[in-house]
CSV table of C-alpha atoms in Angstrom, one decimal:
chain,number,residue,atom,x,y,z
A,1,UNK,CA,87.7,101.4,104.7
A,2,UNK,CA,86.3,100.6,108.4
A,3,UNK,CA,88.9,102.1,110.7
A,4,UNK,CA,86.8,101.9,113.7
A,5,UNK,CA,83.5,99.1,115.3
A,6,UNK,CA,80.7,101.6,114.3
A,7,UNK,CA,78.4,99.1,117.0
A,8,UNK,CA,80.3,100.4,119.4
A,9,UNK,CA,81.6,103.8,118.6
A,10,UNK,CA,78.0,104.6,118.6
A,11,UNK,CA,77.0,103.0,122.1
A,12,UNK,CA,79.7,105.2,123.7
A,13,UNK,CA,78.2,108.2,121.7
A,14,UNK,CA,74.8,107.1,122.9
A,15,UNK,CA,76.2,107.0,126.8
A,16,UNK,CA,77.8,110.5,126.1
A,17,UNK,CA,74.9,112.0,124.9
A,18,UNK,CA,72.6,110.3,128.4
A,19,UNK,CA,75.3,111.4,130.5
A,20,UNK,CA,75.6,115.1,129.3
A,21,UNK,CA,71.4,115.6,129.3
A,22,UNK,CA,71.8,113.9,132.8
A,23,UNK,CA,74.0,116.8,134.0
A,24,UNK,CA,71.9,119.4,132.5
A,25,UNK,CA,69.2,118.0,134.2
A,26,UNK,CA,71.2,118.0,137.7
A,27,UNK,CA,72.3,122.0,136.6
A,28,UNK,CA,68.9,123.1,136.1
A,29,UNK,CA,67.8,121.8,139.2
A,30,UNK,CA,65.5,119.4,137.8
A,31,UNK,CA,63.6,122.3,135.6
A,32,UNK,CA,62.2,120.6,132.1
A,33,UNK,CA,61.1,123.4,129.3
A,34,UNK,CA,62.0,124.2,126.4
A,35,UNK,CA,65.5,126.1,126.8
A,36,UNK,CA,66.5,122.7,128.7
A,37,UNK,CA,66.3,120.2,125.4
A,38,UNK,CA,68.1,123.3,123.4
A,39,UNK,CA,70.5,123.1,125.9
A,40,UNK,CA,71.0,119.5,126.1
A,41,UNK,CA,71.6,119.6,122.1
A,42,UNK,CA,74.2,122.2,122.1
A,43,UNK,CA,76.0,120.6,125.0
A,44,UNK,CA,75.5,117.0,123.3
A,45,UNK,CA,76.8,118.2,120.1
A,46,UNK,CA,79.7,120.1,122.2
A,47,UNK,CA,81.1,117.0,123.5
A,48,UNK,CA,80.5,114.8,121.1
A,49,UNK,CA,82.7,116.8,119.1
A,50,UNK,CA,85.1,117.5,121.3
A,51,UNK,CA,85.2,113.6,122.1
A,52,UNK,CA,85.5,113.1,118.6
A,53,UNK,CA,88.6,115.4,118.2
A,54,UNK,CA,90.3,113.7,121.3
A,55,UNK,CA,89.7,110.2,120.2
A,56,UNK,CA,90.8,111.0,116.3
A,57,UNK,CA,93.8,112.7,117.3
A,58,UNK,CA,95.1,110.9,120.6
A,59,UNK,CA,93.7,107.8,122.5
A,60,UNK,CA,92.8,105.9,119.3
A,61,UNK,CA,96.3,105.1,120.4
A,62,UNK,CA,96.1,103.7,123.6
A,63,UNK,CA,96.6,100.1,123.0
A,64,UNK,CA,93.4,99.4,125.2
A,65,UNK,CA,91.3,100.5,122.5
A,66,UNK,CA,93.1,98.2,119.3
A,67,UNK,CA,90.8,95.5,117.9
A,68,UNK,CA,87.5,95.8,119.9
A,69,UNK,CA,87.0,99.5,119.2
A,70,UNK,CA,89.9,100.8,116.6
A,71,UNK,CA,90.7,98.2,113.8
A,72,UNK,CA,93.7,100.0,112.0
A,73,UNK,CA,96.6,99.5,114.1
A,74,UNK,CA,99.1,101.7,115.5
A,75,UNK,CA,101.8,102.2,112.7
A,76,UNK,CA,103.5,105.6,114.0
A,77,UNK,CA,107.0,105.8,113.9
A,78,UNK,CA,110.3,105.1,112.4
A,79,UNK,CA,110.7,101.6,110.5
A,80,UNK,CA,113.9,100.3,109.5
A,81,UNK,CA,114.8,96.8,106.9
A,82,UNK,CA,115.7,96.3,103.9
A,83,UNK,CA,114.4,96.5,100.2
A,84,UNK,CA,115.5,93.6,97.6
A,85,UNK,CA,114.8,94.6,94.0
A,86,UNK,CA,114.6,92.4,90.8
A,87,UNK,CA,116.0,95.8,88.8
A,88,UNK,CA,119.3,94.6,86.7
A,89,UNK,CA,121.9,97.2,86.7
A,90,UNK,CA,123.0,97.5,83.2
A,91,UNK,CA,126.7,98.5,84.4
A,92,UNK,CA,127.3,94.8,85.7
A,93,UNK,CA,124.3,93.2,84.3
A,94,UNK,CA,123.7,91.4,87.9
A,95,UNK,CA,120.5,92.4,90.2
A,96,UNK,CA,121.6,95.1,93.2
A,97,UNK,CA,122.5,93.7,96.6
A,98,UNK,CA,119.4,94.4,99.9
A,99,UNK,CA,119.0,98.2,99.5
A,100,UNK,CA,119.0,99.1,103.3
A,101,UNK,CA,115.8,101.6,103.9
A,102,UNK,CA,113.8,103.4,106.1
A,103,UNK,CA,109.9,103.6,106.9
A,104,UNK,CA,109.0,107.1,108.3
A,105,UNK,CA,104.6,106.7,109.1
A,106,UNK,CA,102.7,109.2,110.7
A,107,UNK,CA,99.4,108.4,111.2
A,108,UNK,CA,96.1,109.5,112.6
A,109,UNK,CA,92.6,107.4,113.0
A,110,UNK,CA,91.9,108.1,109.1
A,111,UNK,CA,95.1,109.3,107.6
A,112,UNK,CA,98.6,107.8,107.3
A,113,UNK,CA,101.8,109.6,105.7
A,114,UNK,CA,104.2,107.1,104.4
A,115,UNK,CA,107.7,108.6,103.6
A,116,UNK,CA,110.6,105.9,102.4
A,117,UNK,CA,114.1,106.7,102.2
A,118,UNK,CA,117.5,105.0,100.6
A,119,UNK,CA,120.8,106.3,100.2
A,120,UNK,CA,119.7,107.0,96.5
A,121,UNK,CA,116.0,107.8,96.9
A,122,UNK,CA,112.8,109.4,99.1
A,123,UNK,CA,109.7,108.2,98.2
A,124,UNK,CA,106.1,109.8,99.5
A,125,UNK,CA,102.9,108.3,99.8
A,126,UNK,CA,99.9,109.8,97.8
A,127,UNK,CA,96.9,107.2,98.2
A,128,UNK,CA,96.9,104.6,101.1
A,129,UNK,CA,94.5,101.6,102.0
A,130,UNK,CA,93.8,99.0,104.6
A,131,UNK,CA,92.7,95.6,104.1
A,132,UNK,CA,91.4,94.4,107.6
A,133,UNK,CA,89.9,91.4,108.0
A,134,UNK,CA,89.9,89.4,111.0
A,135,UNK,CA,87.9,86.4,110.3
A,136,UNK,CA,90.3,85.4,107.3
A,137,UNK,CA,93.6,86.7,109.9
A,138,UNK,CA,94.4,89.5,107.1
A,139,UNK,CA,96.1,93.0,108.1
A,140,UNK,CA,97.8,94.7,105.3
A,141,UNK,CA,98.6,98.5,104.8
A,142,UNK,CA,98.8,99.2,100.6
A,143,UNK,CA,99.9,102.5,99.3
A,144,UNK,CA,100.7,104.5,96.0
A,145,UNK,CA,103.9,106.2,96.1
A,146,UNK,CA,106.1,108.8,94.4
A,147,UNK,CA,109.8,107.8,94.2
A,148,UNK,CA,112.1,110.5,93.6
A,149,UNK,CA,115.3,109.9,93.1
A,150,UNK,CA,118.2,111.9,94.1
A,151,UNK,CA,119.7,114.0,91.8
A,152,UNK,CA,123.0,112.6,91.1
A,153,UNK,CA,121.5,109.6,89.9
A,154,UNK,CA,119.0,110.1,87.7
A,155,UNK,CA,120.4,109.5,84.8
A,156,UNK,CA,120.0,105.7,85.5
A,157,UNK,CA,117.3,106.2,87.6
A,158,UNK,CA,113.9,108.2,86.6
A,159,UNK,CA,111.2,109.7,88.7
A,160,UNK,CA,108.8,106.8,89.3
A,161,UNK,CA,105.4,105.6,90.6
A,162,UNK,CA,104.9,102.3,92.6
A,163,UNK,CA,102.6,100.4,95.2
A,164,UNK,CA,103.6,98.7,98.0
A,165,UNK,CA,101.3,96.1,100.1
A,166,UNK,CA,102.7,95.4,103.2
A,167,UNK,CA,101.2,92.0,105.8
A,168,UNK,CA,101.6,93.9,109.2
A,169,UNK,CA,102.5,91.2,111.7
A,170,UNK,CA,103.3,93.0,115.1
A,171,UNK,CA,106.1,94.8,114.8
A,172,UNK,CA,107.1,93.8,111.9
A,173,UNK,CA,105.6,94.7,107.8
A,174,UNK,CA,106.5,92.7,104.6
A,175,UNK,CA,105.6,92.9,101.5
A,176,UNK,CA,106.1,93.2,97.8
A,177,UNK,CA,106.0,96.5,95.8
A,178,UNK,CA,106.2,97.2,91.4
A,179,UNK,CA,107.0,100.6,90.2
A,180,UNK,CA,105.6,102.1,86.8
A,181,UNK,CA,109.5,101.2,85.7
A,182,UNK,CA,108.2,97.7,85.3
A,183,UNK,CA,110.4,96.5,88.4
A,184,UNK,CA,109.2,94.7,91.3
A,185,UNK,CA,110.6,93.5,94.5
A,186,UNK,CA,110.2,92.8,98.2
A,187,UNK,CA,110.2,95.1,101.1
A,188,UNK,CA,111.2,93.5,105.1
A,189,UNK,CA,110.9,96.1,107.8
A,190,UNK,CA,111.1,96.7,111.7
């Protein structure tokens, strides 16, 4: 799973590491030995790590950075839409009306946290993938879930497994989802 142009990411780690030996060099007064290249690794290593740590954690979000440099987009937030299931209650024998839901993501550069909740239900993410690829215009976020249902109801409705594979188009995911119940269905959200 490519989250990030590698090309790219390591030109700017190049340019970090030319621009911290640079200001050693301007430090020590223009003095080469041997304690100077030690230096200039330890400080190399310093920043690129601390670079690494910023740009994980925060500015991977800055929109300037999407699609040149970071290729997973920016899913954070709260997500709202609804879920229509093919499941046949066996009380009326007729499939359930839109099941309104909502999308809780948190996400870093190389994790994401999917949490879903319905009136009757939370369900949490355990495995997640991207499918990127902009040649053939394909963006989709897939994940393995936990469903568990609330307590009230699960007589009629078990503790489950499922996968969801959501097309991201701007600010909007769809997509279609089956559970381990043998049910399947379609997911639209905001």
């Amino acid at each position: 799973m490519k989250v990030i142009n590698t090309k790219i990411f390591l030109y700017i780690l190049a340019v970090l590491i030319v621009l911290t030996i640079f200001i050693n060099y301007q430090l020590n007064n223009g003095s080469v030995d041997l304690s100077f290249f030690v230096e200039c690794i330890t400080k190399s290593v310093t920043v690129i790590s601390l670079f690494l740590l910023i740009f994980a954690t925060i500015l991977w979000k800055i929109t300037i950075f999407q699609n040149w440099l970071v290729l997973v987009p920016n899913l954070n937030g709260i997500w709202e839409g609804q879920i229509q299931s093919d499941w046949i209650s066996p009380d009326t024998n007729e499939k359930l009306p839109p099941i309104d839901a909502q999308l809780f993501i948190r996400q870093s550069l190389f994790h994401i946290s999917c949490v879903m909740k319905t009136a009757e239900m939370t369900s949490r993410s355990i495995a997640f993938g991207y499918n990127l690829d902009s040649e053939n215009q394909i963006k989709q976020l897939s994940y393995t879930y936990i469903s568990i249902p609330h307590q009230t109801i699960q007589e009629r409705s078990r503790m489950h497994y499922g996968t969801i594979l959501f097309d991201i188009d701007d600010k909007q995911m769809s997509g279609e989802y089956w559970t381990g119940r043998k049910t399947t269905g379609y997911i639209k959200i905001d």
